[in-house]
Every structure is written in C-alpha cells, then in structure tokens.
Short mmCIF file of C-alpha atoms and ligand atoms in Angstrom, two decimals:
data_model
loop_
_atom_site.label_atom_id
_atom_site.label_comp_id
_atom_site.label_asym_id
_atom_site.label_seq_id
_atom_site.Cartn_x
_atom_site.Cartn_y
_atom_site.Cartn_z
CA MET X 1 5.14 35.78 15.74
CA PRO X 2 6.10 32.04 15.91
CA SER X 3 5.21 30.22 19.15
CA ASP X 4 7.77 28.82 21.54
CA VAL X 5 8.16 25.05 21.59
CA LEU X 6 7.36 23.99 25.16
CA VAL X 7 8.84 20.65 26.24
CA ALA X 8 7.31 18.95 29.30
CA GLY X 9 10.03 16.89 31.04
CA GLY X 10 13.81 16.98 30.77
CA GLY X 11 14.92 13.39 30.06
CA VAL X 12 17.14 12.37 27.15
CA GLY X 13 14.28 12.46 24.61
CA ALA X 14 13.46 16.04 25.61
CA LEU X 15 17.08 17.15 25.41
CA VAL X 16 17.75 15.58 22.00
CA LEU X 17 14.67 17.36 20.65
CA ALA X 18 15.39 20.68 22.35
CA ARG X 19 18.99 20.75 21.13
CA ARG X 20 17.98 19.95 17.55
CA LEU X 21 15.21 22.56 17.47
CA ALA X 22 17.30 25.24 19.15
CA ALA X 23 20.20 24.61 16.76
CA ALA X 24 17.76 25.17 13.87
CA GLY X 25 16.70 28.51 15.31
CA ARG X 26 13.48 27.59 17.17
CA ARG X 27 12.63 29.10 20.54
CA VAL X 28 12.56 26.13 22.91
CA ARG X 29 11.75 25.95 26.60
CA VAL X 30 12.19 22.74 28.63
CA PHE X 31 10.39 22.31 31.98
CA GLU X 32 11.89 19.65 34.26
CA ALA X 33 10.33 18.93 37.67
CA SER X 34 13.45 17.68 39.46
CA ASP X 35 16.56 19.70 40.18
CA ARG X 36 18.52 18.21 37.27
CA VAL X 37 17.93 17.06 33.72
CA GLY X 38 18.54 13.52 32.48
CA GLY X 39 15.60 11.60 33.98
CA GLN X 40 16.72 7.96 34.10
CA VAL X 41 20.24 8.89 33.02
CA VAL X 42 21.61 10.48 36.18
CA PRO X 43 24.70 10.00 38.30
CA LEU X 44 24.80 8.16 41.60
CA ARG X 45 27.68 8.94 43.92
CA VAL X 46 28.84 5.84 45.75
CA GLY X 47 32.21 5.10 47.36
CA GLY X 48 33.37 8.55 46.23
CA VAL X 49 32.80 7.78 42.52
CA ASP X 50 29.99 8.92 40.21
CA LEU X 51 28.36 5.85 38.68
CA ASP X 52 25.05 5.74 36.83
CA ALA X 53 21.88 5.52 38.89
CA ALA X 54 20.02 3.63 36.12
CA ALA X 55 20.99 3.51 32.41
CA GLU X 56 24.70 2.68 32.10
CA SER X 57 25.04 1.80 28.41
CA PHE X 58 23.39 2.15 25.01
CA ALA X 59 22.61 -0.29 22.22
CA THR X 60 25.06 0.25 19.34
CA ARG X 61 22.52 -0.85 16.67
CA GLY X 62 21.92 1.78 14.01
CA ASP X 63 24.75 3.98 15.30
CA VAL X 64 22.20 6.57 16.37
CA VAL X 65 23.60 7.22 19.86
CA ALA X 66 27.22 6.96 18.71
CA GLY X 67 26.49 9.56 15.99
CA LEU X 68 25.03 11.91 18.57
CA LEU X 69 28.00 11.44 20.91
CA ASP X 70 30.26 12.24 17.98
CA GLU X 71 28.41 15.53 17.38
CA LEU X 72 28.74 16.33 21.08
CA GLY X 73 32.51 15.79 21.04
CA LEU X 74 32.30 12.63 23.17
CA ALA X 75 33.31 10.09 20.51
CA ALA X 76 36.74 9.55 22.04
CA ASP X 77 35.11 8.65 25.35
CA VAL X 78 32.88 5.89 23.99
CA VAL X 79 33.95 2.60 25.57
CA THR X 80 32.89 -1.01 25.17
CA PRO X 81 32.37 -3.36 28.08
CA ASN X 82 34.59 -6.30 28.93
CA PRO X 83 33.52 -8.98 26.43
CA ALA X 84 33.58 -11.78 29.05
CA PRO X 85 30.21 -13.55 29.05
CA ALA X 86 27.59 -12.88 31.68
CA TRP X 87 26.73 -15.86 33.85
CA LEU X 88 23.49 -17.53 34.76
CA HIS X 89 22.65 -18.41 38.35
CA ARG X 90 20.41 -21.43 37.81
CA ALA X 91 17.33 -22.57 39.70
CA ASP X 92 19.41 -25.32 41.35
CA GLY X 93 21.82 -22.75 42.77
CA SER X 94 24.74 -23.50 40.42
CA ALA X 95 26.27 -20.90 38.07
CA VAL X 96 27.30 -21.31 34.42
CA PRO X 97 28.40 -18.88 31.69
CA LEU X 98 25.56 -17.90 29.36
CA PRO X 99 25.79 -19.39 25.85
CA ALA X 100 27.76 -17.23 23.47
CA ALA X 101 25.51 -17.30 20.38
CA GLY X 102 21.96 -16.24 21.12
CA LEU X 103 19.42 -13.48 21.14
CA LEU X 104 17.48 -12.70 24.31
CA GLY X 105 18.59 -16.11 25.55
CA ILE X 106 17.23 -17.93 22.46
CA PRO X 107 20.04 -20.18 21.19
CA ALA X 108 21.20 -20.01 17.58
CA ASP X 109 22.32 -23.64 17.95
CA PRO X 110 20.29 -25.57 20.54
CA LEU X 111 22.79 -28.43 20.59
CA ALA X 112 25.88 -26.24 21.16
CA ALA X 113 27.87 -27.47 24.16
CA ASP X 114 27.36 -24.23 26.11
CA VAL X 115 23.57 -24.49 25.62
CA VAL X 116 23.40 -28.14 26.67
CA ARG X 117 25.45 -27.24 29.73
CA VAL X 118 22.79 -24.74 30.83
CA ILE X 119 19.50 -26.46 29.98
CA GLY X 120 20.49 -30.14 29.81
CA ARG X 121 20.44 -32.60 26.92
CA ARG X 122 16.73 -33.43 27.00
CA ALA X 123 15.66 -29.76 26.79
CA ALA X 124 18.28 -29.13 24.10
CA LEU X 125 16.92 -32.03 21.99
CA ARG X 126 13.39 -30.63 22.37
CA ALA X 127 14.70 -27.22 21.27
CA ARG X 128 16.31 -28.83 18.22
CA LEU X 129 12.81 -29.88 17.05
CA ASP X 130 12.39 -26.22 16.11
CA GLY X 131 14.34 -26.95 12.92
CA MET X 132 11.85 -29.65 11.90
CA LEU X 133 8.54 -27.96 12.80
CA PRO X 134 6.54 -26.20 10.07
CA ALA X 135 7.15 -22.44 9.91
CA SER X 136 3.51 -21.91 10.92
CA VAL X 137 4.19 -23.17 14.48
CA GLY X 138 4.35 -20.06 16.69
CA ALA X 139 3.55 -17.76 13.76
CA ASP X 140 0.58 -16.31 15.62
CA ALA X 141 2.44 -16.02 18.96
CA GLU X 142 1.65 -12.80 20.80
CA THR X 143 4.42 -12.93 23.38
CA LEU X 144 8.05 -13.94 23.25
CA GLY X 145 7.26 -16.70 25.76
CA ASP X 146 4.54 -18.13 23.45
CA LEU X 147 6.88 -18.12 20.44
CA VAL X 148 9.87 -19.77 22.15
CA ARG X 149 7.69 -22.29 24.01
CA ALA X 150 5.93 -23.34 20.79
CA ARG X 151 9.12 -23.78 18.81
CA MET X 152 11.78 -24.76 21.36
CA GLY X 153 9.90 -25.88 24.48
CA ASP X 154 9.73 -24.95 28.16
CA GLY X 155 13.38 -25.74 28.90
CA VAL X 156 14.65 -22.85 26.76
CA VAL X 157 12.03 -20.45 28.15
CA ASP X 158 12.64 -21.31 31.81
CA GLY X 159 16.38 -21.92 31.64
CA LEU X 160 17.57 -19.21 29.26
CA VAL X 161 15.02 -16.74 27.91
CA GLY X 162 13.33 -16.11 31.29
CA PRO X 163 16.43 -14.93 33.15
CA VAL X 164 17.66 -12.84 30.19
CA VAL X 165 14.29 -11.18 29.54
CA ARG X 166 13.74 -10.55 33.24
CA GLY X 167 17.16 -8.88 33.31
CA VAL X 168 16.50 -6.74 30.21
CA HIS X 169 12.78 -5.97 30.37
CA SER X 170 11.99 -6.62 34.09
CA ARG X 171 9.15 -8.87 32.90
CA GLU X 172 8.48 -12.52 32.22
CA PRO X 173 8.79 -13.73 28.59
CA ASP X 174 5.01 -14.37 28.61
CA GLN X 175 4.43 -10.66 29.31
CA VAL X 176 6.62 -9.27 26.53
CA PRO X 177 4.97 -8.87 23.08
CA VAL X 178 7.15 -10.45 20.39
CA ALA X 179 7.43 -7.17 18.48
CA ILE X 180 8.70 -5.34 21.59
CA ALA X 181 11.23 -8.09 22.30
CA HIS X 182 12.53 -7.81 18.73
CA PRO X 183 10.82 -5.95 15.89
CA THR X 184 11.72 -8.40 13.08
CA LEU X 185 12.01 -11.74 14.89
CA LEU X 186 8.65 -13.18 13.76
CA GLU X 187 9.29 -12.10 10.19
CA ARG X 188 12.68 -13.85 10.22
CA VAL X 189 11.14 -17.04 11.61
CA ARG X 190 8.65 -17.03 8.74
CA GLU X 191 11.47 -16.43 6.27
CA HIS X 192 13.85 -19.11 7.59
CA GLY X 193 11.29 -21.61 8.85
CA SER X 194 13.03 -21.95 12.23
CA LEU X 195 13.62 -19.83 15.30
CA ALA X 196 17.24 -20.93 15.69
CA ALA X 197 17.97 -19.97 12.06
CA ALA X 198 16.23 -16.61 12.58
CA VAL X 199 18.42 -15.94 15.61
CA ALA X 200 21.57 -16.99 13.76
CA ASP X 201 20.62 -14.66 10.89
CA LEU X 202 19.94 -11.70 13.20
CA ARG X 203 23.22 -12.29 15.01
CA ALA X 204 25.12 -12.43 11.71
CA ALA X 205 23.44 -9.24 10.51
CA ALA X 206 24.39 -7.37 13.70
CA PRO X 207 27.47 -5.20 13.25
CA ALA X 208 30.68 -6.78 14.49
CA GLY X 209 31.76 -5.83 17.98
CA SER X 210 29.85 -5.18 21.14
CA GLN X 211 26.06 -4.82 21.07
CA VAL X 212 26.32 -2.11 23.73
CA ALA X 213 28.73 0.68 24.60
CA GLY X 214 29.07 3.22 27.37
CA ILE X 215 30.80 6.50 28.07
CA ARG X 216 34.00 6.75 30.11
CA GLY X 217 32.85 8.32 33.38
CA GLY X 218 29.24 7.21 32.99
CA MET X 219 26.23 7.50 30.71
CA HIS X 220 25.04 10.54 32.67
CA ARG X 221 27.55 12.60 30.71
CA LEU X 222 25.16 12.35 27.72
CA PRO X 223 22.29 14.49 29.12
CA GLN X 224 24.78 16.92 30.59
CA ALA X 225 26.40 17.42 27.18
CA LEU X 226 23.02 17.61 25.42
CA ALA X 227 21.71 20.23 27.84
CA GLY X 228 24.91 22.26 27.59
CA ASP X 229 24.74 22.27 23.80
CA ALA X 230 20.99 23.05 23.75
CA VAL X 231 21.55 26.06 26.04
CA ARG X 232 24.46 27.22 23.86
CA HIS X 233 22.02 27.23 20.95
CA GLY X 234 19.60 29.37 22.94
CA ALA X 235 17.27 26.80 24.53
CA ASP X 236 15.88 27.69 27.93
CA ILE X 237 16.04 24.76 30.38
CA VAL X 238 14.14 25.30 33.60
CA THR X 239 14.62 22.79 36.44
CA GLY X 240 12.39 22.61 39.53
CA ALA X 241 9.44 23.37 37.20
CA HIS X 242 6.52 20.95 37.62
CA VAL X 243 4.21 20.49 34.66
CA ASP X 244 0.73 20.17 36.20
CA ALA X 245 -1.21 19.73 32.97
CA ILE X 246 -0.62 19.36 29.25
CA GLU X 247 -3.29 21.02 27.09
CA PRO X 248 -3.50 21.49 23.35
CA GLY X 249 -1.43 24.63 22.78
CA ALA X 250 -0.37 25.18 26.40
CA LEU X 251 1.41 23.80 29.45
CA VAL X 252 0.38 24.52 33.02
CA VAL X 253 3.67 24.84 34.93
CA ASP X 254 3.50 25.32 38.70
CA GLY X 255 0.00 26.72 38.31
CA ARG X 256 0.88 29.11 35.46
CA ARG X 257 -0.53 28.58 31.96
CA ILE X 258 2.06 29.05 29.18
CA ALA X 259 0.96 29.03 25.55
CA GLY X 260 3.07 27.48 22.80
CA ASP X 261 3.66 24.38 20.68
CA VAL X 262 3.67 21.60 23.24
CA VAL X 263 5.80 18.43 23.21
CA ARG X 264 5.32 15.84 25.95
CA ALA X 265 8.63 14.26 27.07
CA MET X 266 7.38 12.72 30.32
CA PRO X 267 4.71 10.16 31.18
CA ASP X 268 1.18 11.26 30.28
CA PRO X 269 -0.26 12.92 33.42
CA ALA X 270 -3.65 11.42 32.49
CA ALA X 271 -2.25 7.84 32.27
CA PRO X 272 -2.50 5.40 35.20
CA PRO X 273 0.52 5.56 37.53
CA ALA X 274 3.59 3.48 36.65
CA ASP X 275 2.99 -0.10 37.70
CA ARG X 276 6.48 -1.57 37.50
CA VAL X 277 8.79 -0.87 40.39
CA LEU X 278 12.44 -1.88 40.50
CA THR X 279 15.15 -1.21 43.01
CA LEU X 280 18.86 -1.08 42.23
CA VAL X 281 21.38 -1.50 45.01
CA THR X 282 25.00 -0.51 44.39
CA LEU X 283 27.58 -1.90 46.79
CA VAL X 284 31.24 -0.93 47.03
CA LEU X 285 33.18 -3.90 48.33
CA ASP X 286 36.61 -4.53 49.70
CA ALA X 287 36.81 -8.08 48.37
CA PRO X 288 40.13 -9.13 46.81
CA GLY X 289 38.50 -12.46 45.84
CA LEU X 290 36.62 -10.54 43.17
CA ASP X 291 39.78 -9.34 41.40
CA ARG X 292 39.66 -12.30 39.05
CA ALA X 293 35.97 -11.58 38.19
CA PRO X 294 34.71 -15.07 39.15
CA ARG X 295 31.35 -14.50 37.42
CA GLY X 296 32.48 -12.48 34.40
CA THR X 297 30.66 -9.16 34.12
CA GLY X 298 27.77 -10.36 36.26
CA LEU X 299 24.88 -12.80 36.50
CA LEU X 300 21.25 -13.20 35.61
CA VAL X 301 19.20 -15.19 38.09
CA ALA X 302 16.73 -17.93 37.12
CA ALA X 303 13.28 -17.82 38.75
CA GLY X 304 13.14 -19.87 41.93
CA ALA X 305 16.89 -19.91 42.62
CA PRO X 306 17.13 -20.72 46.32
CA GLY X 307 18.26 -18.09 48.81
CA VAL X 308 18.50 -15.21 46.31
CA ARG X 309 16.02 -12.38 45.92
CA ALA X 310 17.93 -10.35 43.26
CA ARG X 311 17.10 -10.93 39.61
CA ALA X 312 20.49 -9.80 38.30
CA LEU X 313 23.91 -8.64 39.45
CA THR X 314 26.33 -6.51 37.45
CA HIS X 315 29.98 -6.55 38.46
CA ILE X 316 30.52 -2.95 37.44
CA THR X 317 34.27 -2.86 37.98
CA ALA X 318 34.70 -6.06 35.94
CA LYS X 319 32.46 -4.72 33.16
CA TRP X 320 33.86 -1.20 32.70
CA ALA X 321 37.61 -0.51 32.74
CA TRP X 322 37.04 3.17 33.63
CA ALA X 323 35.10 2.14 36.75
CA ALA X 324 37.85 -0.30 37.81
CA GLU X 325 40.36 2.54 37.49
CA ALA X 326 38.16 4.93 39.47
CA PHE X 327 37.62 2.43 42.31
CA ASP X 328 41.33 1.63 42.44
CA GLY X 329 41.30 -1.95 43.70
CA ARG X 330 37.88 -1.88 45.35
CA HIS X 331 34.87 -3.47 43.61
CA ALA X 332 31.46 -2.10 42.73
CA VAL X 333 28.49 -4.36 42.08
CA ARG X 334 24.88 -3.52 41.34
CA LEU X 335 21.95 -5.79 42.19
CA SER X 336 18.48 -5.42 40.64
CA TYR X 337 15.25 -6.23 42.46
CA ASP X 338 11.62 -6.28 41.41
CA GLY X 339 9.66 -4.10 43.80
CA GLU X 340 11.09 -2.56 46.93
CA PRO X 341 12.36 -5.34 49.21
CA ASP X 342 12.52 -4.66 52.97
CA ASP X 343 15.95 -4.11 54.38
CA VAL X 344 17.28 -4.02 50.85
CA ILE X 345 20.95 -3.29 51.58
CA ALA X 346 21.29 -6.27 53.94
CA THR X 347 19.44 -8.41 51.37
CA ALA X 348 21.77 -7.21 48.60
CA THR X 349 24.87 -7.88 50.69
CA ARG X 350 23.67 -11.43 51.35
CA ASP X 351 22.72 -11.97 47.69
CA ALA X 352 26.09 -10.65 46.48
CA GLY X 353 27.82 -13.28 48.63
CA VAL X 354 25.68 -16.11 47.19
CA LEU X 355 25.90 -14.93 43.58
CA LEU X 356 29.61 -14.20 43.56
CA GLY X 357 30.36 -17.57 45.06
CA GLY X 358 31.82 -16.45 48.38
CA PRO X 359 31.17 -14.19 51.33
CA VAL X 360 31.49 -10.47 50.70
CA VAL X 361 34.40 -9.28 52.82
CA GLU X 362 33.41 -5.74 53.65
CA VAL X 363 30.81 -3.32 52.33
CA GLU X 364 32.39 0.12 52.20
CA ASP X 365 29.41 2.00 50.86
CA ALA X 366 25.93 1.17 49.64
CA ARG X 367 23.17 3.09 47.88
CA SER X 368 19.73 2.01 46.81
CA VAL X 369 17.52 3.75 44.23
CA THR X 370 13.93 2.79 43.36
CA TRP X 371 12.52 3.39 39.87
CA ARG X 372 8.90 3.34 38.74
CA ARG X 373 8.22 2.62 35.11
CA GLY X 374 5.07 3.05 33.07
CA GLU X 375 3.85 1.40 29.91
CA ARG X 376 4.11 2.69 26.38
CA ALA X 377 0.94 4.70 25.89
CA PRO X 378 -1.13 5.46 22.81
CA GLU X 379 -0.34 8.93 21.50
CA GLY X 380 -2.90 11.72 21.20
CA PRO X 381 -2.66 14.93 19.17
CA THR X 382 0.30 16.31 21.18
CA PRO X 383 3.73 15.25 19.85
CA VAL X 384 5.50 12.92 22.29
CA VAL X 385 9.16 12.02 22.71
CA GLY X 386 10.78 9.69 25.24
CA GLU X 387 10.18 6.08 26.14
CA THR X 388 6.38 6.31 26.50
CA ALA X 389 6.29 6.73 22.72
CA ALA X 390 9.62 5.28 21.55
CA GLY X 391 9.93 2.23 23.83
CA THR X 392 12.58 1.63 26.47
CA GLY X 393 16.25 2.32 25.90
CA LEU X 394 18.46 5.14 24.74
CA ALA X 395 18.85 3.93 21.14
CA ALA X 396 15.06 3.90 20.72
CA VAL X 397 14.54 7.20 22.57
CA VAL X 398 17.30 9.11 20.75
CA GLY X 399 16.34 7.88 17.25
CA HIS X 400 12.67 8.64 17.84
CA ALA X 401 13.35 12.14 19.27
CA GLU X 402 15.50 12.96 16.22
CA ARG X 403 12.60 11.96 13.95
CA VAL X 404 10.05 13.99 15.92
CA ALA X 405 12.42 16.99 15.86
CA ALA X 406 12.74 16.70 12.06
CA GLN X 407 8.94 16.64 11.73
CA LEU X 408 8.55 19.68 13.99
CA LEU X 409 11.14 21.58 12.01
CA GLU X 410 8.84 21.21 9.03
CA THR X 411 5.80 22.56 10.88
CA THR X 412 7.26 25.31 13.10
CA GLN X 413 8.88 28.59 12.19
CA THR X 414 12.30 30.04 12.94
CA ARG X 415 12.38 32.80 15.55
CA PRO X 416 13.08 36.31 14.29
CA ALA X 417 16.76 37.17 14.75
CA ALA X 418 16.13 39.91 17.34
CA ALA X 419 13.59 37.96 19.47
CA GLY X 420 14.41 37.22 23.11
CA GLN X 421 13.68 34.08 25.10
CA GLY X 422 10.54 35.21 26.94
CA GLY X 423 7.10 33.93 26.27
C1 FAD I 501 17.13 0.93 36.16
C2 FAD I 501 17.16 1.31 34.72
C3 FAD I 501 18.23 0.93 33.93
C4 FAD I 501 18.25 1.29 32.59
N1 FAD I 501 19.33 0.90 31.84
C5 FAD I 501 19.40 1.25 30.55
C6 FAD I 501 20.56 0.96 29.80
O1 FAD I 501 21.57 0.43 30.31
N2 FAD I 501 20.58 1.31 28.48
C7 FAD I 501 19.53 1.97 27.89
O2 FAD I 501 19.60 2.26 26.71
N3 FAD I 501 18.43 2.29 28.61
C8 FAD I 501 18.35 1.96 29.92
N4 FAD I 501 17.26 2.31 30.66
C9 FAD I 501 16.15 3.00 29.99
C10 FAD I 501 16.49 4.45 29.60
O3 FAD I 501 17.18 5.08 30.62
C11 FAD I 501 15.19 5.18 29.31
O4 FAD I 501 14.44 4.48 28.32
C12 FAD I 501 15.42 6.62 28.82
O5 FAD I 501 16.41 7.28 29.56
C13 FAD I 501 14.09 7.35 28.91
O6 FAD I 501 14.23 8.66 28.45
P1 FAD I 501 12.98 9.63 28.38
O7 FAD I 501 13.31 10.67 27.37
O8 FAD I 501 11.73 8.86 28.20
O9 FAD I 501 12.95 10.39 29.74
P2 FAD I 501 12.96 9.98 31.30
O10 FAD I 501 14.32 9.53 31.67
O11 FAD I 501 11.78 9.11 31.61
O12 FAD I 501 12.75 11.40 31.89
C14 FAD I 501 11.50 12.04 32.02
C15 FAD I 501 11.75 13.33 32.75
O13 FAD I 501 10.49 13.98 32.95
C16 FAD I 501 10.48 14.55 34.23
N5 FAD I 501 9.10 14.69 34.66
C17 FAD I 501 8.21 13.73 35.02
N6 FAD I 501 7.04 14.29 35.40
C18 FAD I 501 7.19 15.61 35.26
C19 FAD I 501 6.32 16.71 35.48
N7 FAD I 501 5.06 16.55 35.90
N8 FAD I 501 6.79 17.96 35.21
C20 FAD I 501 8.06 18.15 34.74
N9 FAD I 501 8.93 17.14 34.54
C21 FAD I 501 8.49 15.88 34.78
C22 FAD I 501 11.25 13.56 35.09
O14 FAD I 501 11.74 14.18 36.27
C23 FAD I 501 12.36 13.13 34.14
O15 FAD I 501 13.50 13.95 34.27
C24 FAD I 501 17.21 2.02 32.02
C25 FAD I 501 16.16 2.46 32.83
C26 FAD I 501 16.13 2.11 34.18
C27 FAD I 501 15.01 2.61 35.06
#
C-alpha cells in the first residue's frame, strides 16, 4: 500500500506541490497551523477592501507563475502595475524618480541624466570608472555591496543600491550574497568586463514588459485557487493543525504521530527562530492631493533620511488599477518598517505625510501586520519546498515546488483507485 504524502505547512510552495501530486493520483495531506492556507500570501481587509497582507505581486521571469495562473483559470485576471517609476526619498530629504535603466539600483549607464540627478556628478564619474577597470576587480566579491563598491564606488551603493535592496530584501547590500541578489550577475561581469555592461545585458535579455505582475483582486487569490484545485483532485487540507515535529517517515501533528512520505513546507522546527522582523502598515486616506500620484507608485527611502522611519512606501491605488477602482476615490498606501516600531500607526501617518510631500488629510482606516522571516537553511534528507529551500519570492517558490513535485512523482506510487483518504 503506497504511503500518503504528508505536507507540513500550507503556504504557496505546499499548495503547488499538493495540487500537482494529487492531480497525478497521489494521496496528499497538508497540515497548516493557522486557520487558512496561503502563509505570506493572505488577504488583509482594510477600508472595506481586501488587499494583500504581504506578497502583492510576482516576478514575471520564466513565466512560471503566469503558467500556473493560466492552468488555474486566472490568466484573464493577471494585471501589470502602473509603469510610472518609483521614487527615491534621498538622505537630504528631497525626492527624485529612480533611474529608468538599472538592476537592483545598479545603473546600466552611470552618466545617464537620471542617474546623475540622484547621485550627483562626482559619484557618477566614479561609477563610470567601472568601464575602465579590469574585469578582475570585484570578481571575488561575496556580497552585492562589495561588488558595486569595488566597481562603481560608494555613491552608487549608498544613493541607489542601498534603498532598492533594502526595499526588496529588507537587508543592506553588504548583507546580501551576490548570487542571492542575482544568480548570473558575477558571471556577466566577467563576460562583459564591466558591471554597467552586465546590467545593460541583463536588462536587454529580460522579456519586454513589466518585471512583475499581480492578480486583479489581490495575490491572495492564488493560494485560494491552488487549494481549491488540490482538494478537487482529492488532496486533504487540514487547517488549525500544528506540526510539532518532522521525523523521517512521520509528522507529529498536535501530539499525534502520522506515518507517510514527509515534505517540509514551513521553516525547519529545529532551526533558530526567524531573525528578521518587518512591519507593514496599510493606511486608507481621504487625500485628494494624492489623485495625481505625486510620487509615482511609491518611494524607497535612503538610509539616514531625516524625520522618516519607514524604509519604503507603496501607493497601492496608484500602482494597481483594480485597487483604485475598489477604493473609489480614496487612497491606500502601505509603509514598510524594519522591526516593530512603537506607536506604528501614528508613525506611519507622519511618515506618509513627509514622503508624499504634504500632510495626510484624513486616515479612514489603518492596519498593521508584523512578519518574521528566517534564513534559507541547508536541507537534510526530508524534501523541502517553500522559501527556506527555494529563496524568497513566488517565482522562486513556485518553480522550485514544481520541480520537487516532479521528483516525488518519480519516487512515489499512485493510490489504488478504490482507496479512501484516511491514513
Ligand atoms: C511583507 C512581505 C512581502 C512580500 N512580497 C512579495 C511579493 O510582492 N512578491 C513575491 O513574489 N514574494 C513576496 N514575498 C515573499 C513570498 O510571499 C514568500 O517567499 C512565499 O509566499 C513563501 O511561500 P512558502 O511556500 O515558503 O510558505 P509560507 O508563506 O512561508 O507559509 C508557510 C506556512 O507554514 C505554516 N506553518 C508554520 N509553522 C507551522 C507548523 N509548526 N505547523 C503547521 N504549519 C506551520 C504557516 O502558518 C504558513 O501558512 C513577500 C513576503 C513578505 C513577508
């Protein structure tokens, strides 16, 4: 009798795997501790509208998420954000649009007018030296900060890469390994002999159109659709079920040992607790001054900017047309904070005023959610899906879970036609 596949955790990685295995005739059981599946892709009701509590978009590279949405019948609801540039709130308190051609804030042309405008002429000239340095400079860089500093200088790191990387990875450029920042960046620098040329090449190779997309109504529709389809194929999804321990060949769920082929889709219970804490504050504003989207789709904040604690602000209703429609003239903005600031809603209201270039007229509703994030961990003998193995982000998590599912399909057996779901 083939064993059940037991999945610990019910985030997107778990659901992609469970749906794939169930569709191929495996007996799958998913155990999710909270009262709903989705993990970091869950709705947040604010101002009477369901927004996303965390992930709000997916990277379009590789088409892996778009392909999945197509299978789930959601292709017609895939939307791209307003292409207006994001802005940078600089350390001197002024705000400028971010340069158009770059990767993680690294400029493809250091002397382009929009780059000089952000970092100044002297820093731009230093960055231009990148084109004249031997390819070996920065070749042994371990972090993105090391690489950009060696080739383009401090001005690019502090003025551009820092705010972008803090916004994307919640870390400083000196804390992000080059390969995590971009898997082929170092290789391209070696190939082209310059960082700017490597960035230009990677930008040119990227498919035309937006680098990210979302779903009309919110990204949280993805796990809902995945779970619905997995259940239709016979998967058993149990919420409110806490996995206490993961053993070879068994899960301990709420004190009960269940034998089967185990897949971990949650942080390793034996790993140290998540060390990175971030808080997102969503504000619904009655502020007609924001109708013209004075800071595009939002801003990244340079370290040390006076009077602002947030590290980024997204103008949700300027970024997503569906959200603007749902809020019907009101505005929604989301501010990101490292840690858990005291009195965070008052802080966010103040920061929104500074960042959007005028006082916020009236806050109609506000919600704050705190997230704790762990590191990628080395894998043991138990198969793992989700960001602790795949890296952060839905494109990485979905692609990786599809690959793990394909491997498991080779090593597990189909259930007999008459078998039930017990185990
Ligand atoms: C603020 C924020 C914004 C983000 N924005 C984006 C974005 O715009 N685009 C993007 O692509 N990615 C974004 N991400 C990252 C993306 O959401 C994650 O990488 C991805 O959703 C992780 O999926 P996962 O499969 O690892 O599962 P997770 O979402 O980590 O889910 C794990 C699940 O396991 C459950 N669990 C944990 N412990 C137990 C236990 N003991 N027993 C049972 N169940 C347990 C949890 O309740 C949870 O449901 C964002 C993340 C955050 C925090």
